[in-house]
């Protein structure tokens, strides 16, 4: 996850850089967890993505 395409695959909204309407939710955006159980962070990222997509759907 990064702000710049050359530094990561997805942006802060989990959208794949340079690809429209492709989002990645799950542990694949979690590069190298420094904790033994990143489940709560993965859930939080998924909820954040759901909120982002719901707001985007309202604006269509």
PDB file of N, CA and C in Angstrom:
ATOM      1  N   UNK A   1       0.850  -1.162   0.000  1.00  0.00           N
ATOM      2  CA  UNK A   1       0.000   0.000   0.000  1.00  0.00           C
ATOM      3  C   UNK A   1       0.900   1.231   0.000  1.00  0.00           C
ATOM      4  N   UNK A   2       0.641   2.126  -0.955  1.00  0.00           N
ATOM      5  CA  UNK A   2       1.450   3.335  -1.046  1.00  0.00           C
ATOM      6  C   UNK A   2       0.704   4.420  -1.802  1.00  0.00           C
ATOM      7  N   UNK A   3       1.169   5.637  -1.640  1.00  0.00           N
ATOM      8  CA  UNK A   3       0.580   6.764  -2.355  1.00  0.00           C
ATOM      9  C   UNK A   3       1.066   6.812  -3.797  1.00  0.00           C
ATOM     10  N   UNK A   4       2.259   6.307  -4.042  1.00  0.00           N
ATOM     11  CA  UNK A   4       2.864   6.346  -5.381  1.00  0.00           C
ATOM     12  C   UNK A   4       2.892   4.942  -5.992  1.00  0.00           C
ATOM     13  N   UNK A   5       2.563   4.800  -7.279  1.00  0.00           N
ATOM     14  CA  UNK A   5       2.562   3.482  -7.923  1.00  0.00           C
ATOM     15  C   UNK A   5       3.913   2.772  -7.891  1.00  0.00           C
ATOM     16  N   UNK A   6       4.992   3.537  -7.908  1.00  0.00           N
ATOM     17  CA  UNK A   6       6.306   2.888  -7.919  1.00  0.00           C
ATOM     18  C   UNK A   6       6.702   2.318  -6.559  1.00  0.00           C
ATOM     19  N   UNK A   7       5.931   2.647  -5.519  1.00  0.00           N
ATOM     20  CA  UNK A   7       6.262   2.171  -4.176  1.00  0.00           C
ATOM     21  C   UNK A   7       5.350   1.057  -3.675  1.00  0.00           C
ATOM     22  N   UNK A   8       4.265   0.793  -4.374  1.00  0.00           N
ATOM     23  CA  UNK A   8       3.330  -0.238  -3.927  1.00  0.00           C
ATOM     24  C   UNK A   8       2.295  -0.541  -4.990  1.00  0.00           C
ATOM     25  N   UNK A   9       1.466  -1.527  -4.706  1.00  0.00           N
ATOM     26  CA  UNK A   9       0.479  -1.985  -5.692  1.00  0.00           C
ATOM     27  C   UNK A   9      -0.860  -1.271  -5.548  1.00  0.00           C
ATOM     28  N   UNK A  10      -1.270  -0.989  -4.302  1.00  0.00           N
ATOM     29  CA  UNK A  10      -2.566  -0.347  -4.070  1.00  0.00           C
ATOM     30  C   UNK A  10      -2.381   0.981  -3.346  1.00  0.00           C
ATOM     31  N   UNK A  11      -3.384   1.871  -3.495  1.00  0.00           N
ATOM     32  CA  UNK A  11      -3.342   3.153  -2.789  1.00  0.00           C
ATOM     33  C   UNK A  11      -3.995   3.007  -1.415  1.00  0.00           C
ATOM     34  N   UNK A  12      -4.210   4.119  -0.715  1.00  0.00           N
ATOM     35  CA  UNK A  12      -4.753   4.048   0.645  1.00  0.00           C
ATOM     36  C   UNK A  12      -6.212   3.617   0.698  1.00  0.00           C
ATOM     37  N   UNK A  13      -6.906   3.602  -0.442  1.00  0.00           N
ATOM     38  CA  UNK A  13      -8.271   3.082  -0.511  1.00  0.00           C
ATOM     39  C   UNK A  13      -8.310   1.658  -1.061  1.00  0.00           C
ATOM     40  N   UNK A  14      -7.142   1.026  -1.148  1.00  0.00           N
ATOM     41  CA  UNK A  14      -6.979  -0.354  -1.621  1.00  0.00           C
ATOM     42  C   UNK A  14      -7.305  -0.520  -3.105  1.00  0.00           C
ATOM     43  N   UNK A  15      -7.265   0.583  -3.861  1.00  0.00           N
ATOM     44  CA  UNK A  15      -7.474   0.535  -5.311  1.00  0.00           C
ATOM     45  C   UNK A  15      -6.134   0.289  -5.985  1.00  0.00           C
ATOM     46  N   UNK A  16      -6.126  -0.645  -6.918  1.00  0.00           N
ATOM     47  CA  UNK A  16      -4.896  -0.949  -7.647  1.00  0.00           C
ATOM     48  C   UNK A  16      -4.522   0.275  -8.479  1.00  0.00           C
ATOM     49  N   UNK A  17      -3.260   0.697  -8.362  1.00  0.00           N
ATOM     50  CA  UNK A  17      -2.785   1.862  -9.109  1.00  0.00           C
ATOM     51  C   UNK A  17      -2.973   1.639 -10.611  1.00  0.00           C
ATOM     52  N   UNK A  18      -3.377   2.681 -11.309  1.00  0.00           N
ATOM     53  CA  UNK A  18      -3.513   2.706 -12.766  1.00  0.00           C
ATOM     54  C   UNK A  18      -4.545   1.718 -13.304  1.00  0.00           C
ATOM     55  N   UNK A  19      -5.467   1.265 -12.449  1.00  0.00           N
ATOM     56  CA  UNK A  19      -6.528   0.366 -12.900  1.00  0.00           C
ATOM     57  C   UNK A  19      -7.842   0.844 -12.296  1.00  0.00           C
ATOM     58  N   UNK A  20      -8.802   1.161 -13.150  1.00  0.00           N
ATOM     59  CA  UNK A  20     -10.099   1.620 -12.664  1.00  0.00           C
ATOM     60  C   UNK A  20     -10.923   0.450 -12.125  1.00  0.00           C
ATOM     61  N   UNK A  21     -11.617   0.702 -11.031  1.00  0.00           N
ATOM     62  CA  UNK A  21     -12.579  -0.243 -10.454  1.00  0.00           C
ATOM     63  C   UNK A  21     -11.993  -1.593 -10.070  1.00  0.00           C
ATOM     64  N   UNK A  22     -10.724  -1.629  -9.687  1.00  0.00           N
ATOM     65  CA  UNK A  22     -10.128  -2.869  -9.187  1.00  0.00           C
ATOM     66  C   UNK A  22      -9.576  -2.588  -7.793  1.00  0.00           C
ATOM     67  N   UNK A  23     -10.194  -3.213  -6.821  1.00  0.00           N
ATOM     68  CA  UNK A  23      -9.808  -3.041  -5.421  1.00  0.00           C
ATOM     69  C   UNK A  23      -9.391  -4.396  -4.871  1.00  0.00           C
ATOM     70  N   UNK A  24      -8.491  -4.372  -3.905  1.00  0.00           N
ATOM     71  CA  UNK A  24      -8.017  -5.595  -3.275  1.00  0.00           C
ATOM     72  C   UNK A  24      -8.325  -5.515  -1.784  1.00  0.00           C
ATOM     73  N   UNK A  25      -9.114  -6.443  -1.304  1.00  0.00           N
ATOM     74  CA  UNK A  25      -9.418  -6.498   0.127  1.00  0.00           C
ATOM     75  C   UNK A  25      -8.912  -7.821   0.673  1.00  0.00           C
ATOM     76  N   UNK A  26      -8.252  -7.766   1.792  1.00  0.00           N
ATOM     77  CA  UNK A  26      -7.756  -8.987   2.412  1.00  0.00           C
ATOM     78  C   UNK A  26      -6.304  -8.869   2.801  1.00  0.00           C
ATOM     79  N   UNK A  27      -5.741  -9.980   3.168  1.00  0.00           N
ATOM     80  CA  UNK A  27      -4.378  -9.986   3.688  1.00  0.00           C
ATOM     81  C   UNK A  27      -3.311  -9.749   2.628  1.00  0.00           C
ATOM     82  N   UNK A  28      -3.671  -9.781   1.369  1.00  0.00           N
ATOM     83  CA  UNK A  28      -2.664  -9.580   0.319  1.00  0.00           C
ATOM     84  C   UNK A  28      -2.129  -8.158   0.273  1.00  0.00           C
ATOM     85  N   UNK A  29      -2.831  -7.194   0.851  1.00  0.00           N
ATOM     86  CA  UNK A  29      -2.310  -5.826   0.900  1.00  0.00           C
ATOM     87  C   UNK A  29      -1.408  -5.611   2.109  1.00  0.00           C
ATOM     88  N   UNK A  30      -1.345  -6.576   2.975  1.00  0.00           N
ATOM     89  CA  UNK A  30      -0.536  -6.507   4.188  1.00  0.00           C
ATOM     90  C   UNK A  30       0.818  -7.113   3.861  1.00  0.00           C
ATOM     91  N   UNK A  31       1.792  -6.276   3.627  1.00  0.00           N
ATOM     92  CA  UNK A  31       3.095  -6.736   3.114  1.00  0.00           C
ATOM     93  C   UNK A  31       3.852  -7.620   4.089  1.00  0.00           C
ATOM     94  N   UNK A  32       4.244  -7.088   5.208  1.00  0.00           N
ATOM     95  CA  UNK A  32       5.049  -7.829   6.180  1.00  0.00           C
ATOM     96  C   UNK A  32       4.575  -7.478   7.584  1.00  0.00           C
ATOM     97  N   UNK A  33       3.639  -8.233   8.095  1.00  0.00           N
ATOM     98  CA  UNK A  33       3.117  -7.882   9.414  1.00  0.00           C
ATOM     99  C   UNK A  33       4.190  -7.999  10.492  1.00  0.00           C
ATOM    100  N   UNK A  34       4.239  -7.000  11.346  1.00  0.00           N
ATOM    101  CA  UNK A  34       5.182  -7.021  12.442  1.00  0.00           C
ATOM    102  C   UNK A  34       4.577  -7.609  13.699  1.00  0.00           C
ATOM    103  N   UNK A  35       3.353  -8.084  13.593  1.00  0.00           N
ATOM    104  CA  UNK A  35       2.675  -8.694  14.734  1.00  0.00           C
ATOM    105  C   UNK A  35       2.271 -10.114  14.361  1.00  0.00           C
ATOM    106  N   UNK A  36       1.968 -10.900  15.348  1.00  0.00           N
ATOM    107  CA  UNK A  36       1.642 -12.301  15.070  1.00  0.00           C
ATOM    108  C   UNK A  36       0.239 -12.491  14.510  1.00  0.00           C
ATOM    109  N   UNK A  37      -0.664 -11.551  14.783  1.00  0.00           N
ATOM    110  CA  UNK A  37      -2.040 -11.724  14.336  1.00  0.00           C
ATOM    111  C   UNK A  37      -2.580 -10.407  13.761  1.00  0.00           C
ATOM    112  N   UNK A  38      -2.474 -10.221  12.453  1.00  0.00           N
ATOM    113  CA  UNK A  38      -2.944  -8.969  11.835  1.00  0.00           C
ATOM    114  C   UNK A  38      -4.431  -8.969  11.479  1.00  0.00           C
ATOM    115  N   UNK A  39      -5.188  -9.924  12.011  1.00  0.00           N
ATOM    116  CA  UNK A  39      -6.591 -10.077  11.611  1.00  0.00           C
ATOM    117  C   UNK A  39      -7.409  -8.812  11.825  1.00  0.00           C
ATOM    118  N   UNK A  40      -7.267  -8.157  12.963  1.00  0.00           N
ATOM    119  CA  UNK A  40      -8.072  -6.963  13.222  1.00  0.00           C
ATOM    120  C   UNK A  40      -7.732  -5.828  12.262  1.00  0.00           C
ATOM    121  N   UNK A  41      -6.468  -5.704  11.896  1.00  0.00           N
ATOM    122  CA  UNK A  41      -6.089  -4.677  10.924  1.00  0.00           C
ATOM    123  C   UNK A  41      -6.670  -4.997   9.553  1.00  0.00           C
ATOM    124  N   UNK A  42      -6.653  -6.246   9.158  1.00  0.00           N
ATOM    125  CA  UNK A  42      -7.224  -6.649   7.871  1.00  0.00           C
ATOM    126  C   UNK A  42      -8.735  -6.389   7.862  1.00  0.00           C
ATOM    127  N   UNK A  43      -9.404  -6.689   8.957  1.00  0.00           N
ATOM    128  CA  UNK A  43     -10.841  -6.409   9.058  1.00  0.00           C
ATOM    129  C   UNK A  43     -11.096  -4.909   8.968  1.00  0.00           C
ATOM    130  N   UNK A  44     -10.288  -4.116   9.658  1.00  0.00           N
ATOM    131  CA  UNK A  44     -10.449  -2.659   9.614  1.00  0.00           C
ATOM    132  C   UNK A  44     -10.247  -2.124   8.199  1.00  0.00           C
ATOM    133  N   UNK A  45      -9.246  -2.639   7.493  1.00  0.00           N
ATOM    134  CA  UNK A  45      -9.027  -2.208   6.111  1.00  0.00           C
ATOM    135  C   UNK A  45     -10.205  -2.590   5.224  1.00  0.00           C
ATOM    136  N   UNK A  46     -10.776  -3.760   5.429  1.00  0.00           N
ATOM    137  CA  UNK A  46     -11.931  -4.194   4.635  1.00  0.00           C
ATOM    138  C   UNK A  46     -13.154  -3.330   4.915  1.00  0.00           C
ATOM    139  N   UNK A  47     -13.376  -2.979   6.178  1.00  0.00           N
ATOM    140  CA  UNK A  47     -14.498  -2.095   6.527  1.00  0.00           C
ATOM    141  C   UNK A  47     -14.283  -0.712   5.918  1.00  0.00           C
ATOM    142  N   UNK A  48     -13.059  -0.238   5.971  1.00  0.00           N
ATOM    143  CA  UNK A  48     -12.744   1.068   5.372  1.00  0.00           C
ATOM    144  C   UNK A  48     -13.006   1.047   3.863  1.00  0.00           C
ATOM    145  N   UNK A  49     -12.635  -0.041   3.196  1.00  0.00           N
ATOM    146  CA  UNK A  49     -12.901  -0.166   1.767  1.00  0.00           C
ATOM    147  C   UNK A  49     -14.403  -0.194   1.499  1.00  0.00           C
ATOM    148  N   UNK A  50     -15.153  -0.919   2.306  1.00  0.00           N
ATOM    149  CA  UNK A  50     -16.611  -0.973   2.134  1.00  0.00           C
ATOM    150  C   UNK A  50     -17.228   0.416   2.267  1.00  0.00           C
ATOM    151  N   UNK A  51     -16.775   1.196   3.241  1.00  0.00           N
ATOM    152  CA  UNK A  51     -17.265   2.563   3.398  1.00  0.00           C
ATOM    153  C   UNK A  51     -16.918   3.421   2.183  1.00  0.00           C
ATOM    154  N   UNK A  52     -15.697   3.279   1.683  1.00  0.00           N
ATOM    155  CA  UNK A  52     -15.265   4.043   0.509  1.00  0.00           C
ATOM    156  C   UNK A  52     -16.123   3.696  -0.711  1.00  0.00           C
ATOM    157  N   UNK A  53     -16.368   2.414  -0.920  1.00  0.00           N
ATOM    158  CA  UNK A  53     -17.176   1.996  -2.073  1.00  0.00           C
ATOM    159  C   UNK A  53     -18.630   2.434  -1.935  1.00  0.00           C
ATOM    160  N   UNK A  54     -19.149   2.419  -0.718  1.00  0.00           N
ATOM    161  CA  UNK A  54     -20.533   2.879  -0.507  1.00  0.00           C
ATOM    162  C   UNK A  54     -20.663   4.364  -0.813  1.00  0.00           C
ATOM    163  N   UNK A  55     -19.691   5.157  -0.383  1.00  0.00           N
ATOM    164  CA  UNK A  55     -19.719   6.593  -0.682  1.00  0.00           C
ATOM    165  C   UNK A  55     -19.559   6.849  -2.177  1.00  0.00           C
ATOM    166  N   UNK A  56     -18.716   6.064  -2.834  1.00  0.00           N
ATOM    167  CA  UNK A  56     -18.527   6.212  -4.278  1.00  0.00           C
ATOM    168  C   UNK A  56     -19.799   5.857  -5.027  1.00  0.00           C
ATOM    169  N   UNK A  57     -20.535   4.857  -4.549  1.00  0.00           N
ATOM    170  CA  UNK A  57     -21.788   4.453  -5.194  1.00  0.00           C
ATOM    171  C   UNK A  57     -22.859   5.536  -5.039  1.00  0.00           C
ATOM    172  N   UNK A  58     -22.834   6.254  -3.928  1.00  0.00           N
ATOM    173  CA  UNK A  58     -23.786   7.353  -3.720  1.00  0.00           C
ATOM    174  C   UNK A  58     -23.564   8.494  -4.702  1.00  0.00           C
ATOM    175  N   UNK A  59     -22.326   8.675  -5.111  1.00  0.00           N
ATOM    176  CA  UNK A  59     -21.972   9.798  -6.000  1.00  0.00           C
ATOM    177  C   UNK A  59     -22.173   9.466  -7.467  1.00  0.00           C
ATOM    178  N   UNK A  60     -22.603   8.272  -7.791  1.00  0.00           N
ATOM    179  CA  UNK A  60     -22.781   7.889  -9.199  1.00  0.00           C
ATOM    180  C   UNK A  60     -24.136   8.282  -9.673  1.00  0.00           C
TER     181      UNK A  60
END
